[in-house]
mmCIF file of C-alpha atoms in Angstrom:
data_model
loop_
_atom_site.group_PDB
_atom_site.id
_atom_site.type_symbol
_atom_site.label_atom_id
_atom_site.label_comp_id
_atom_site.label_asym_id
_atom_site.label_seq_id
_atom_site.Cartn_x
_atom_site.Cartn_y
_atom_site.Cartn_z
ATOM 1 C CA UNK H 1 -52.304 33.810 21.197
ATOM 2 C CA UNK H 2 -53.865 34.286 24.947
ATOM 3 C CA UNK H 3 -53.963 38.054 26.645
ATOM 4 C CA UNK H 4 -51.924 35.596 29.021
ATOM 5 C CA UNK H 5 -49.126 34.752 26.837
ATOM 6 C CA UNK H 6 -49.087 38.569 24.734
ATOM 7 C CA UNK H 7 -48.637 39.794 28.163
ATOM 8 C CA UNK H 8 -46.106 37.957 29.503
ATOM 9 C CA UNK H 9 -44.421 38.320 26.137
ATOM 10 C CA UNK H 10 -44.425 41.882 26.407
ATOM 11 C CA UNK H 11 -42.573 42.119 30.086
ATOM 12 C CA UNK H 12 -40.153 39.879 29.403
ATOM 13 C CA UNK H 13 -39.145 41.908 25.903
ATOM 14 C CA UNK H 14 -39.057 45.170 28.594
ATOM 15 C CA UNK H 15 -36.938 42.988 30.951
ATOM 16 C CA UNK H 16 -35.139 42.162 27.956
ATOM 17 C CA UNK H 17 -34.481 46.214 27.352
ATOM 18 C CA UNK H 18 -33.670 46.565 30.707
ATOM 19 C CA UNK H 19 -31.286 43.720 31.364
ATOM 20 C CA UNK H 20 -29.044 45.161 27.763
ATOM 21 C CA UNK H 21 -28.970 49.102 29.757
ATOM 22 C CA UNK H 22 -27.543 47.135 32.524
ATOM 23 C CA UNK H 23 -24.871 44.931 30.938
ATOM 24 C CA UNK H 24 -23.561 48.344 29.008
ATOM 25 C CA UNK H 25 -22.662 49.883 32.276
ATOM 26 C CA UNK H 26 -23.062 53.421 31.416
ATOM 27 C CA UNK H 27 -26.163 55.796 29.460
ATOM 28 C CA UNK H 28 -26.412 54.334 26.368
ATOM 29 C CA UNK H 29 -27.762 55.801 23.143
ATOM 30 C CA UNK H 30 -30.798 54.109 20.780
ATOM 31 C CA UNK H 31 -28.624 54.031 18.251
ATOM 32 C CA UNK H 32 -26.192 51.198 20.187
ATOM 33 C CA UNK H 33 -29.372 49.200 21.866
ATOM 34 C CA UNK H 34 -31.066 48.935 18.520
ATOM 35 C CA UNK H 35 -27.862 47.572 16.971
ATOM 36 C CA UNK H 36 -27.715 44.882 19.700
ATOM 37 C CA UNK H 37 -31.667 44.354 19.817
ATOM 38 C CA UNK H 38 -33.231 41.622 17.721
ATOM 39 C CA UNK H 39 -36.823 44.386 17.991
ATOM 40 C CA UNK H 40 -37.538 46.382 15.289
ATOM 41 C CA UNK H 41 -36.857 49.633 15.400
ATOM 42 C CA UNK H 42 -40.620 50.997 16.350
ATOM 43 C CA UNK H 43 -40.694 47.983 19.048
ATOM 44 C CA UNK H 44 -37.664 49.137 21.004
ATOM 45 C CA UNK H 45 -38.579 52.871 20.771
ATOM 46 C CA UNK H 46 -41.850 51.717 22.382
ATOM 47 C CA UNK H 47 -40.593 48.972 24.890
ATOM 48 C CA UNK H 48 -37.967 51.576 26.122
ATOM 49 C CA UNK H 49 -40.549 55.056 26.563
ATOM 50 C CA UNK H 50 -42.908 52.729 28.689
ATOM 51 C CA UNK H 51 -39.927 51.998 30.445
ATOM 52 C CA UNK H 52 -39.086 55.506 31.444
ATOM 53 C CA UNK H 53 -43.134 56.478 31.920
ATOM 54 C CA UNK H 54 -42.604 53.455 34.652
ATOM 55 C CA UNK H 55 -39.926 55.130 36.271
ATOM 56 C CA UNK H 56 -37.395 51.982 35.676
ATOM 57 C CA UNK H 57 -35.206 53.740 33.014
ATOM 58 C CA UNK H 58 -34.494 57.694 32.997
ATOM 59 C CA UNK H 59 -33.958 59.279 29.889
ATOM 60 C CA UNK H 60 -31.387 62.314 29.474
ATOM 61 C CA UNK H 61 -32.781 64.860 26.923
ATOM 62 C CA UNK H 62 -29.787 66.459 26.491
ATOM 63 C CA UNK H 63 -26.867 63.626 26.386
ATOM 64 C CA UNK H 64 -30.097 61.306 24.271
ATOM 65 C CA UNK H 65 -29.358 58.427 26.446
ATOM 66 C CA UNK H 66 -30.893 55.813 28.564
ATOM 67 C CA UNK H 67 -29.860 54.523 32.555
ATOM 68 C CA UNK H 68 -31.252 52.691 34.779
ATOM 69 C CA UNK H 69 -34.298 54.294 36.449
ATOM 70 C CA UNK H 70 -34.465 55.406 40.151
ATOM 71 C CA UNK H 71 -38.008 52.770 40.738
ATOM 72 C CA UNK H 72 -35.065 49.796 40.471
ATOM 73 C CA UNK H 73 -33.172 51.056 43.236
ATOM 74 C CA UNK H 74 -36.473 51.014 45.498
ATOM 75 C CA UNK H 75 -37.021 47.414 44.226
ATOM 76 C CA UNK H 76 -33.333 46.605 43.992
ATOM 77 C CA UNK H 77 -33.416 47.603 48.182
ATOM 78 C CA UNK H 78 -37.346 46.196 48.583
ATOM 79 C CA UNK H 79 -35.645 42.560 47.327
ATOM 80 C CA UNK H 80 -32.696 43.061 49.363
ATOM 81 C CA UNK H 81 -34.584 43.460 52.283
ATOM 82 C CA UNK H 82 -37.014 40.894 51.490
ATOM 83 C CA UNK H 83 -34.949 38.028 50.261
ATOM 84 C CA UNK H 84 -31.387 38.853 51.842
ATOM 85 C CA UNK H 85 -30.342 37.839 55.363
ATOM 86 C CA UNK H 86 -28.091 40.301 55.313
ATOM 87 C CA UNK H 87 -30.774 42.658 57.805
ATOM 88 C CA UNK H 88 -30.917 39.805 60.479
ATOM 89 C CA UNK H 89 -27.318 39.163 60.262
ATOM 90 C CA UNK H 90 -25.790 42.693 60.596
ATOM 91 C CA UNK H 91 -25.407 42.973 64.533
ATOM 92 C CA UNK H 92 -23.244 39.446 64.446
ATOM 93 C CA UNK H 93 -21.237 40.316 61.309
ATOM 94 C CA UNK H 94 -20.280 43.375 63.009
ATOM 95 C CA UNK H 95 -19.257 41.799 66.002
ATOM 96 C CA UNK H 96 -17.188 39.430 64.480
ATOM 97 C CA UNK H 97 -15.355 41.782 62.686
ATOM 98 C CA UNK H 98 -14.540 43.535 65.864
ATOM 99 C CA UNK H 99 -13.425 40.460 67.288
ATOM 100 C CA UNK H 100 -11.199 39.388 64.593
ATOM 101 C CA UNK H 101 -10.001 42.926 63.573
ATOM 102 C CA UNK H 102 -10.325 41.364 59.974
ATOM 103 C CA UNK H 103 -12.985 41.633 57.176
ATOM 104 C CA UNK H 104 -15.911 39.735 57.748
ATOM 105 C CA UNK H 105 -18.273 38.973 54.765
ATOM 106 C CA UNK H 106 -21.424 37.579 54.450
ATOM 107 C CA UNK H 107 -22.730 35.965 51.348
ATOM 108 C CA UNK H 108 -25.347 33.454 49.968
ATOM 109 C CA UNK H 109 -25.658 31.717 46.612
ATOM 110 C CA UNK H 110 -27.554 33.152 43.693
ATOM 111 C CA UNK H 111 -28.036 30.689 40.358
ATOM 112 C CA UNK H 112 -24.745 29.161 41.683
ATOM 113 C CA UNK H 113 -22.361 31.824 42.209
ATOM 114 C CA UNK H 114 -21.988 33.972 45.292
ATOM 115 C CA UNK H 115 -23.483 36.702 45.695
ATOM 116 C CA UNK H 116 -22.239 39.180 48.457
ATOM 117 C CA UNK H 117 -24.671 40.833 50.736
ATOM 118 C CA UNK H 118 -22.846 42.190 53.356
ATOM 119 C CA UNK H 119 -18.923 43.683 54.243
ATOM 120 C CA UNK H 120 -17.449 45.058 57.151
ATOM 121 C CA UNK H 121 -14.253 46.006 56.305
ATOM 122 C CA UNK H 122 -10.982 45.609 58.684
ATOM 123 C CA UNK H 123 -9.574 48.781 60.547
ATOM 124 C CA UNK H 124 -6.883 48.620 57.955
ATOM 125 C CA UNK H 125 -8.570 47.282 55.164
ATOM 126 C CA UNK H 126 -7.448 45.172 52.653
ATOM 127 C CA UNK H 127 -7.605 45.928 48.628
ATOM 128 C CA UNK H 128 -10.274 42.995 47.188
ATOM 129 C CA UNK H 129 -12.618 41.524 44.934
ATOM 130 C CA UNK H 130 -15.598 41.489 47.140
ATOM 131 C CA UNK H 131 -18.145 44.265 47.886
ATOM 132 C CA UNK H 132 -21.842 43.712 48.748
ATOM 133 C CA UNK H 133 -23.310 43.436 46.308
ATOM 134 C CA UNK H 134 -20.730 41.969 43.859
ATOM 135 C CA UNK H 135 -21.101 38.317 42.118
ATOM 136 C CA UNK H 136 -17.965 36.149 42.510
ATOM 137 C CA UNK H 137 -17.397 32.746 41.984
ATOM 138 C CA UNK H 138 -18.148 29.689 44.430
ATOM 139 C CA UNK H 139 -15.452 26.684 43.405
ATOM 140 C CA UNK H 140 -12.403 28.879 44.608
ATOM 141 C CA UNK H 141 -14.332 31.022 47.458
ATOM 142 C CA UNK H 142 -14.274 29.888 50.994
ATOM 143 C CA UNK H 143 -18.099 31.037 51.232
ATOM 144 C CA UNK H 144 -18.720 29.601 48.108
ATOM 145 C CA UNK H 145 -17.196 26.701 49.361
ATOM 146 C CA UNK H 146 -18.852 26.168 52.700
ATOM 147 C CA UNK H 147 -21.998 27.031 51.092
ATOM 148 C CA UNK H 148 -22.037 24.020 47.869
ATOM 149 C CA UNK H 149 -20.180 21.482 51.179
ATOM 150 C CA UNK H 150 -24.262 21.994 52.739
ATOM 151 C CA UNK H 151 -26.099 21.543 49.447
ATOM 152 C CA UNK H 152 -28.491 18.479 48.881
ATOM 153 C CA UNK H 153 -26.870 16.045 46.381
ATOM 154 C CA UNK H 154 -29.120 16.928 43.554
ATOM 155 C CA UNK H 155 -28.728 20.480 43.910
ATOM 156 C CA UNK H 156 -24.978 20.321 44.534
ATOM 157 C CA UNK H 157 -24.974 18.629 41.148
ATOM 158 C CA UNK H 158 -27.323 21.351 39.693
ATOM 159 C CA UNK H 159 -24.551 24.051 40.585
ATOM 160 C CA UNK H 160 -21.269 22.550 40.133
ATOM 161 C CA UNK H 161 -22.452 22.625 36.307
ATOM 162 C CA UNK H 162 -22.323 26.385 36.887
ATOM 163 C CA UNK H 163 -19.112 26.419 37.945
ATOM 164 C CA UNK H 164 -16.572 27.516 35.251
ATOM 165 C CA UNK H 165 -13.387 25.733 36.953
ATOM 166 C CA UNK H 166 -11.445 29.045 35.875
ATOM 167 C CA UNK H 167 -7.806 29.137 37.189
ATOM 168 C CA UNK H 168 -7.393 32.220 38.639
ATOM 169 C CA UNK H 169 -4.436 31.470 40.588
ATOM 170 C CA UNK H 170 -1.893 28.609 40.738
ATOM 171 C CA UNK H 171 -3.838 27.338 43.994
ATOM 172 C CA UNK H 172 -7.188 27.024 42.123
ATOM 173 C CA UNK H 173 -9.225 24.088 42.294
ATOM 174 C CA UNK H 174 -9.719 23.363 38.475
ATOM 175 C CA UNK H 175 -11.681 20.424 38.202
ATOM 176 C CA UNK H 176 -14.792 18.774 39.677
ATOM 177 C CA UNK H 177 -13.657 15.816 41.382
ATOM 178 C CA UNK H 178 -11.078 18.149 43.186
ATOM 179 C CA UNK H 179 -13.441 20.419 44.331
ATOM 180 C CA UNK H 180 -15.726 17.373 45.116
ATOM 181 C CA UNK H 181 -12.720 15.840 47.388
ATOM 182 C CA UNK H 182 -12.245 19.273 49.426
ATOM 183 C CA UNK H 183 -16.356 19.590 49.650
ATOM 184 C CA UNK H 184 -16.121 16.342 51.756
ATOM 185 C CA UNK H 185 -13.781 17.879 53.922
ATOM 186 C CA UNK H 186 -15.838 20.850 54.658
ATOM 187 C CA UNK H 187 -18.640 18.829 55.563
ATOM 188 C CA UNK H 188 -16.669 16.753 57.861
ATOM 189 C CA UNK H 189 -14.355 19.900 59.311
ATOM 190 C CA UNK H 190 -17.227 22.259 59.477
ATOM 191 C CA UNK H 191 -15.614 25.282 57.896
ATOM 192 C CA UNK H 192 -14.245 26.226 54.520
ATOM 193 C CA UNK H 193 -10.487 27.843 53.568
ATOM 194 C CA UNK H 194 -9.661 29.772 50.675
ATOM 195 C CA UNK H 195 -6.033 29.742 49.865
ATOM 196 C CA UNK H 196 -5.534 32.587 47.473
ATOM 197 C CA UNK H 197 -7.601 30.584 44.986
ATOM 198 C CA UNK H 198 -9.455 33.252 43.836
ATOM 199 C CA UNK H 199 -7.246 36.200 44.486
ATOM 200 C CA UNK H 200 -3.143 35.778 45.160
ATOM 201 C CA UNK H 201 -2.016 37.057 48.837
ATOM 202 C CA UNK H 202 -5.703 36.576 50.186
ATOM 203 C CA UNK H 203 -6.681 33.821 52.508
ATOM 204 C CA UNK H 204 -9.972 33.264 54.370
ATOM 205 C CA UNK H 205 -11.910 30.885 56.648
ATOM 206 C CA UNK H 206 -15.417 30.506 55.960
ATOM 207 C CA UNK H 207 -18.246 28.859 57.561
ATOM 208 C CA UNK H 208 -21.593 28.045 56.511
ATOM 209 C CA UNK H 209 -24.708 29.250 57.835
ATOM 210 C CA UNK H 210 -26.962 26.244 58.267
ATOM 211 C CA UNK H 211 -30.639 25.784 59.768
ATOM 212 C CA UNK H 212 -31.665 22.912 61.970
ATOM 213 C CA UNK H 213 -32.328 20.565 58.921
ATOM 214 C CA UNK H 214 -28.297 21.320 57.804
ATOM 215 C CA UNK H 215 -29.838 23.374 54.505
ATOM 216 C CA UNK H 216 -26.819 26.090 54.012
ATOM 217 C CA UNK H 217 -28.644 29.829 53.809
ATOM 218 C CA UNK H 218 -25.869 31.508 53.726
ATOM 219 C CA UNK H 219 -21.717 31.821 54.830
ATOM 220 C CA UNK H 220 -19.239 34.262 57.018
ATOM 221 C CA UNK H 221 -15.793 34.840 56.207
ATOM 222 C CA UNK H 222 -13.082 36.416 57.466
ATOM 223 C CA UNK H 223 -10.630 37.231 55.272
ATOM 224 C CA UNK H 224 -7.332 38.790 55.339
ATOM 225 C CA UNK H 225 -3.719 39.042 53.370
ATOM 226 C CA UNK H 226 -1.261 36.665 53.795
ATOM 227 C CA UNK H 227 1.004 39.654 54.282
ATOM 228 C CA UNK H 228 -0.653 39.835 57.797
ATOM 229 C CA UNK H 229 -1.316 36.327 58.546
ATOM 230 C CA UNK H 230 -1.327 32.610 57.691
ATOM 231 C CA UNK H 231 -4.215 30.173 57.288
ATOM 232 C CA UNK H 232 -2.851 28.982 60.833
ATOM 233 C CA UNK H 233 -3.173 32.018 62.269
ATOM 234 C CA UNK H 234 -6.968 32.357 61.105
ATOM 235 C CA UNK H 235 -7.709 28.964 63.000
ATOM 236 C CA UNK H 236 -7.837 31.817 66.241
ATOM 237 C CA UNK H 237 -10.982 33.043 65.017
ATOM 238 C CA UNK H 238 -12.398 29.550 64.488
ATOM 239 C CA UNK H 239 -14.778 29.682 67.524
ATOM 240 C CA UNK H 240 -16.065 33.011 67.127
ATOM 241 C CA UNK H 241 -16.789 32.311 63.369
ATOM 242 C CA UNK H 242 -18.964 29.438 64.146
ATOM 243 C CA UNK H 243 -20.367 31.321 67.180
ATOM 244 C CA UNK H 244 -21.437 34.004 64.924
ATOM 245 C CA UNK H 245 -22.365 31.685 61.951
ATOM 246 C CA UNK H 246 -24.859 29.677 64.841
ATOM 247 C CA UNK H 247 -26.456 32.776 66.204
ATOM 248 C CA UNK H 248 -27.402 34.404 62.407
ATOM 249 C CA UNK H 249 -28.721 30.814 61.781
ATOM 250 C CA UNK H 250 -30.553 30.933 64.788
ATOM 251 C CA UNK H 251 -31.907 34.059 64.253
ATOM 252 C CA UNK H 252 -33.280 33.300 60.930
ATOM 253 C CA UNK H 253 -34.384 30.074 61.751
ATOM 254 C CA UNK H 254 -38.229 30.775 61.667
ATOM 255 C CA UNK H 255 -37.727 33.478 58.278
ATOM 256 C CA UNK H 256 -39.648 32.344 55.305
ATOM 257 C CA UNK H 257 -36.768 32.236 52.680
ATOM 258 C CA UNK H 258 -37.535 32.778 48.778
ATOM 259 C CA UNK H 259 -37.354 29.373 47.004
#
């Protein structure tokens, strides 16, 4: 074996480490990583002290457990700032929001599921799913939605296999060739509708974020309850949506985006 491939073995066993402290969700003890760890015991113990010498895990003497490591919030907000267009985007999604007087969110598509990177929340806010920062779906999402409409074929293809066609509501779309069928519309309507496929009682229009070759970087929403309006009612904020949508695009339009 190549110092190459003994090195790149070792970070991805750390990464490994690191990704199991995550899932748990809470400081976790040895005892409960080893029993989910395929390392022997002296292999973990190792993998996990370089990881606290390097800052990315932080280990409580007193409680004997493991977190996640204050170095991974300064690359969690390095990456954020580096690969999100949530920076460029903020002045417009805030003055949507005041237009609308509705949540506005701004998302993009990570591995084929939406991943939200940005939230202004109404004046009288609405209880929801979505936070930045938070992974949802993208078959019953009206920014997932407006975001696979602007997808090259092959890559639509690539993530509709990620989609898991869950129904989370009566008004999900469950299978492909539905979600196929309303994908044309988008394309042809320009903006995306989620209603309460994801969550009951909210509704949202969403529109993609596209640059001037049509490749989708991103989409806004605004969303609200269908307590306070209808899908017909959201049609109001059609203009400004796209308005918005445009000028982000714009803005980013020269950006060099990760591949």
């Amino acid at each position: 074996m190549t110092k190459r491939a003994t090195a790149d073995g070792t970070v991805g066993k750390a990464l490994e480490v690191l990704d199991k402290v995550a899932e748990v969700g809470r400081p976790v003890r040895f005892s409960e990583l080893l029993a989910g760890s395929s390392h022997p015991k002296a292999t973990l113990y190792r993998l996990l002290q370089t990881l606290v010498s390097q800052g990315m895990l932080a280990y409580d003497d007193q409680q004997q457990t493991y977190s996640l490591g204050i170095r991974l919030v300064r690359l969690a907000h390095a990456a954020w700032r580096q690969s999100s267009i949530a920076p460029i985007a903020r002045p417009f999604v805030s003055a949507l929001a005041d237009v609308a007087g509705e949540t506005v969110h701004l998302a993009q598509l990570d591995s084929g599921q939406v991943l939200y990177v940005d939230k202004r929340n109404a004046a009288d806010p609405i209880d929801m799913f979505s936070q930045a920062g938070k992974v949802g779906p993208a078959y019953c999402t009206g920014v997932g939605k407006a975001m696979m409409a602007f997808q090259d074929p092959g890559e639509l293809d690539h993530i509709l296999k990620k989609q898991s066609f869950y129904r989370y509501t009566p008004a999900t779309l469950v299978t492909e060739a539905a979600l196929k069928a309303e994908l044309e519309d988008i394309r042809n309507e320009g903006v995306a509708y989620d209603r309460e496929e994801h969550e009951p009682g909210i509704i949202c229009i969403a529109a993609p974020i596209l640059t001037s070759k049509g490749r989708a970087i991103g989409a806004l929403s605004v969303t609200t309850s269908t307590r306070r309006k209808s899908l017909e009612d959201l049609e109001e904020v059609r203009p400004a949506l796209q308005e918005a949508a445009s000028k982000i695009a714009a803005s980013v339009e020269d950006w060099q985006f990760p591949a």
